[in-house]
C-alpha cells in the first residue's frame, strides 16, 4: 500500500499519524511518517539505528547529543513493538516537527498512553533544543551560525 494512502486511512479513522514498522519482520519501530521515533524508559532513550531505511537527520543527531548531555543513555538499536508499548514516554523528531511528544499509540486495538507534559524528558529536550535555536541558551556545540 502506498505511504500516502496508509496515512490517509489512519487519519480517516481518527489517528493523527502512522508508526511504521520494519519491512522484514514487522515488529520493530522504524519511524513515524516523516519523523524519527524515540522511546524513553527510565533514563534510557532508544531509537532505530540509521541502517538503510532510517535517515540520519540533523534534528535526530541534535536530540541524541542533548540527551547525552542531560545524562540519559541513548541506544541506537532495534526497538520492538513490545518495548514501545512498555515505554514511559514516546516522542518524534524531525526538521518539520522539531520535537513532538506522543500521547498514545494504538496497536492491534490496544491503546497505550504515555507520559506527556512539563515534567518529561521530551519537554527537557524540547526546551534545550529550542533554547539553543532561539539564543535563550548558549550554543556550546557550534550549531548556530550568525549570518550577516
mmCIF file of C-alpha atoms in Angstrom:
data_model
loop_
_atom_site.group_PDB
_atom_site.id
_atom_site.type_symbol
_atom_site.label_atom_id
_atom_site.label_comp_id
_atom_site.label_asym_id
_atom_site.label_seq_id
_atom_site.Cartn_x
_atom_site.Cartn_y
_atom_site.Cartn_z
ATOM 1 C CA UNK A 1 0.000 0.000 0.000
ATOM 2 C CA UNK A 2 1.275 3.463 -0.829
ATOM 3 C CA UNK A 3 2.621 5.635 2.004
ATOM 4 C CA UNK A 4 0.124 8.454 1.499
ATOM 5 C CA UNK A 5 -2.798 6.018 1.308
ATOM 6 C CA UNK A 6 -1.805 4.481 4.654
ATOM 7 C CA UNK A 7 -1.605 7.906 6.301
ATOM 8 C CA UNK A 8 -4.923 8.952 4.746
ATOM 9 C CA UNK A 9 -6.662 5.814 6.033
ATOM 10 C CA UNK A 10 -5.230 6.259 9.534
ATOM 11 C CA UNK A 11 -6.380 9.881 9.685
ATOM 12 C CA UNK A 12 -9.844 8.874 8.467
ATOM 13 C CA UNK A 13 -10.019 6.508 11.475
ATOM 14 C CA UNK A 14 -9.169 9.373 13.841
ATOM 15 C CA UNK A 15 -5.440 8.783 14.298
ATOM 16 C CA UNK A 16 -3.061 11.724 13.997
ATOM 17 C CA UNK A 17 -0.195 9.806 12.395
ATOM 18 C CA UNK A 18 1.216 6.402 11.460
ATOM 19 C CA UNK A 19 4.000 4.484 13.133
ATOM 20 C CA UNK A 20 5.845 2.347 10.595
ATOM 21 C CA UNK A 21 7.418 -1.000 11.444
ATOM 22 C CA UNK A 22 10.326 -2.697 9.702
ATOM 23 C CA UNK A 23 9.554 -4.326 6.361
ATOM 24 C CA UNK A 24 11.182 -7.683 7.154
ATOM 25 C CA UNK A 25 9.790 -8.834 10.496
ATOM 26 C CA UNK A 26 7.039 -6.251 11.074
ATOM 27 C CA UNK A 27 7.906 -5.976 14.770
ATOM 28 C CA UNK A 28 10.497 -3.201 15.071
ATOM 29 C CA UNK A 29 9.705 0.516 15.170
ATOM 30 C CA UNK A 30 11.169 2.365 12.185
ATOM 31 C CA UNK A 31 9.671 5.862 12.130
ATOM 32 C CA UNK A 32 6.551 7.987 12.369
ATOM 33 C CA UNK A 33 5.570 9.226 8.885
ATOM 34 C CA UNK A 34 8.276 11.817 8.314
ATOM 35 C CA UNK A 35 9.903 11.752 11.762
ATOM 36 C CA UNK A 36 12.331 9.727 13.811
ATOM 37 C CA UNK A 37 10.759 7.906 16.780
ATOM 38 C CA UNK A 38 12.311 7.853 20.262
ATOM 39 C CA UNK A 39 11.252 5.628 23.164
ATOM 40 C CA UNK A 40 12.001 6.616 26.779
ATOM 41 C CA UNK A 41 12.158 4.022 29.563
ATOM 42 C CA UNK A 42 13.685 5.301 32.790
ATOM 43 C CA UNK A 43 16.967 7.007 31.929
ATOM 44 C CA UNK A 44 17.343 5.183 28.605
ATOM 45 C CA UNK A 45 16.270 6.673 25.291
ATOM 46 C CA UNK A 46 16.131 4.283 22.341
ATOM 47 C CA UNK A 47 15.783 4.993 18.646
ATOM 48 C CA UNK A 48 16.180 2.920 15.496
ATOM 49 C CA UNK A 49 19.688 2.827 14.035
ATOM 50 C CA UNK A 50 20.349 4.635 10.752
ATOM 51 C CA UNK A 51 20.642 1.487 8.692
ATOM 52 C CA UNK A 52 19.131 1.698 5.241
ATOM 53 C CA UNK A 53 15.610 2.969 5.862
ATOM 54 C CA UNK A 54 16.253 5.486 8.673
ATOM 55 C CA UNK A 55 17.631 8.861 7.650
ATOM 56 C CA UNK A 56 20.404 10.328 9.814
ATOM 57 C CA UNK A 57 18.660 13.688 10.276
ATOM 58 C CA UNK A 58 20.177 16.779 11.855
ATOM 59 C CA UNK A 59 17.412 17.059 14.465
ATOM 60 C CA UNK A 60 17.818 13.379 15.366
ATOM 61 C CA UNK A 61 21.556 13.883 15.826
ATOM 62 C CA UNK A 62 20.952 17.007 17.939
ATOM 63 C CA UNK A 63 18.470 15.163 20.180
ATOM 64 C CA UNK A 64 20.945 12.341 20.762
ATOM 65 C CA UNK A 65 23.705 14.819 21.714
ATOM 66 C CA UNK A 66 21.422 16.824 24.020
ATOM 67 C CA UNK A 67 20.081 13.671 25.690
ATOM 68 C CA UNK A 68 23.630 12.507 26.397
ATOM 69 C CA UNK A 69 24.465 15.960 27.799
ATOM 70 C CA UNK A 70 21.451 15.717 30.130
ATOM 71 C CA UNK A 71 22.717 12.382 31.470
ATOM 72 C CA UNK A 72 20.487 9.989 29.564
ATOM 73 C CA UNK A 73 21.814 6.829 27.980
ATOM 74 C CA UNK A 74 20.939 6.808 24.283
ATOM 75 C CA UNK A 75 20.769 3.498 22.457
ATOM 76 C CA UNK A 76 20.606 3.315 18.674
ATOM 77 C CA UNK A 77 19.112 -0.138 18.334
ATOM 78 C CA UNK A 78 16.105 -2.006 17.058
ATOM 79 C CA UNK A 79 13.090 -1.219 19.245
ATOM 80 C CA UNK A 80 10.329 -3.808 19.277
ATOM 81 C CA UNK A 81 6.643 -3.012 19.414
ATOM 82 C CA UNK A 82 6.577 -4.689 22.844
ATOM 83 C CA UNK A 83 9.261 -2.276 24.092
ATOM 84 C CA UNK A 84 7.304 0.637 22.615
ATOM 85 C CA UNK A 85 4.149 -0.405 24.441
ATOM 86 C CA UNK A 86 6.096 -0.558 27.742
ATOM 87 C CA UNK A 87 7.701 2.884 27.318
ATOM 88 C CA UNK A 88 7.301 5.726 29.807
ATOM 89 C CA UNK A 89 7.370 8.325 27.027
ATOM 90 C CA UNK A 90 7.492 8.390 23.238
ATOM 91 C CA UNK A 91 8.419 11.357 21.079
ATOM 92 C CA UNK A 92 9.268 12.173 17.491
ATOM 93 C CA UNK A 93 11.848 14.470 15.981
ATOM 94 C CA UNK A 94 12.360 15.956 12.567
ATOM 95 C CA UNK A 95 13.044 19.189 10.768
ATOM 96 C CA UNK A 96 9.348 19.985 10.375
ATOM 97 C CA UNK A 97 8.202 18.992 13.872
ATOM 98 C CA UNK A 98 11.286 19.718 15.977
ATOM 99 C CA UNK A 99 10.367 17.551 18.952
ATOM 100 C CA UNK A 100 6.796 16.367 19.414
ATOM 101 C CA UNK A 101 5.503 14.210 22.245
ATOM 102 C CA UNK A 102 3.320 11.191 21.517
ATOM 103 C CA UNK A 103 0.306 10.920 23.798
ATOM 104 C CA UNK A 104 -0.687 7.398 22.841
ATOM 105 C CA UNK A 105 -0.172 4.562 20.395
ATOM 106 C CA UNK A 106 -2.796 2.091 19.244
ATOM 107 C CA UNK A 107 -1.518 -1.297 18.117
ATOM 108 C CA UNK A 108 -3.871 -4.142 17.207
ATOM 109 C CA UNK A 109 -6.789 -2.448 19.008
ATOM 110 C CA UNK A 110 -4.695 -1.904 22.160
ATOM 111 C CA UNK A 111 -4.271 1.776 23.082
ATOM 112 C CA UNK A 112 -1.366 2.692 25.351
ATOM 113 C CA UNK A 113 -0.980 6.169 26.820
ATOM 114 C CA UNK A 114 2.388 7.750 27.578
ATOM 115 C CA UNK A 115 3.529 10.420 29.994
ATOM 116 C CA UNK A 116 3.301 13.916 28.489
ATOM 117 C CA UNK A 117 3.635 17.479 29.719
ATOM 118 C CA UNK A 118 6.102 19.710 31.519
ATOM 119 C CA UNK A 119 7.804 17.098 33.722
ATOM 120 C CA UNK A 120 9.044 14.830 30.924
ATOM 121 C CA UNK A 121 12.273 14.012 29.145
ATOM 122 C CA UNK A 122 10.603 15.165 25.938
ATOM 123 C CA UNK A 123 9.941 18.606 27.425
ATOM 124 C CA UNK A 124 13.530 18.896 28.738
ATOM 125 C CA UNK A 125 14.903 18.075 25.290
ATOM 126 C CA UNK A 126 12.450 20.451 23.614
ATOM 127 C CA UNK A 127 13.470 23.277 25.966
ATOM 128 C CA UNK A 128 17.166 22.567 25.348
ATOM 129 C CA UNK A 129 16.853 22.441 21.570
ATOM 130 C CA UNK A 130 14.600 25.471 21.194
ATOM 131 C CA UNK A 131 16.637 27.372 23.786
ATOM 132 C CA UNK A 132 19.747 26.962 21.642
ATOM 133 C CA UNK A 133 17.849 27.753 18.444
ATOM 134 C CA UNK A 134 16.402 30.982 19.861
ATOM 135 C CA UNK A 135 19.531 32.142 21.710
ATOM 136 C CA UNK A 136 17.996 31.736 25.169
ATOM 137 C CA UNK A 137 20.608 29.050 25.926
ATOM 138 C CA UNK A 138 24.265 29.250 24.986
ATOM 139 C CA UNK A 139 25.221 27.267 21.894
ATOM 140 C CA UNK A 140 28.349 25.433 23.025
ATOM 141 C CA UNK A 141 28.109 22.989 20.105
ATOM 142 C CA UNK A 142 28.571 25.396 17.214
ATOM 143 C CA UNK A 143 25.126 24.663 15.794
ATOM 144 C CA UNK A 144 24.018 28.268 15.374
ATOM 145 C CA UNK A 145 25.744 30.250 12.657
ATOM 146 C CA UNK A 146 25.394 34.025 12.545
ATOM 147 C CA UNK A 147 24.529 35.293 9.080
ATOM 148 C CA UNK A 148 25.266 38.896 8.222
#
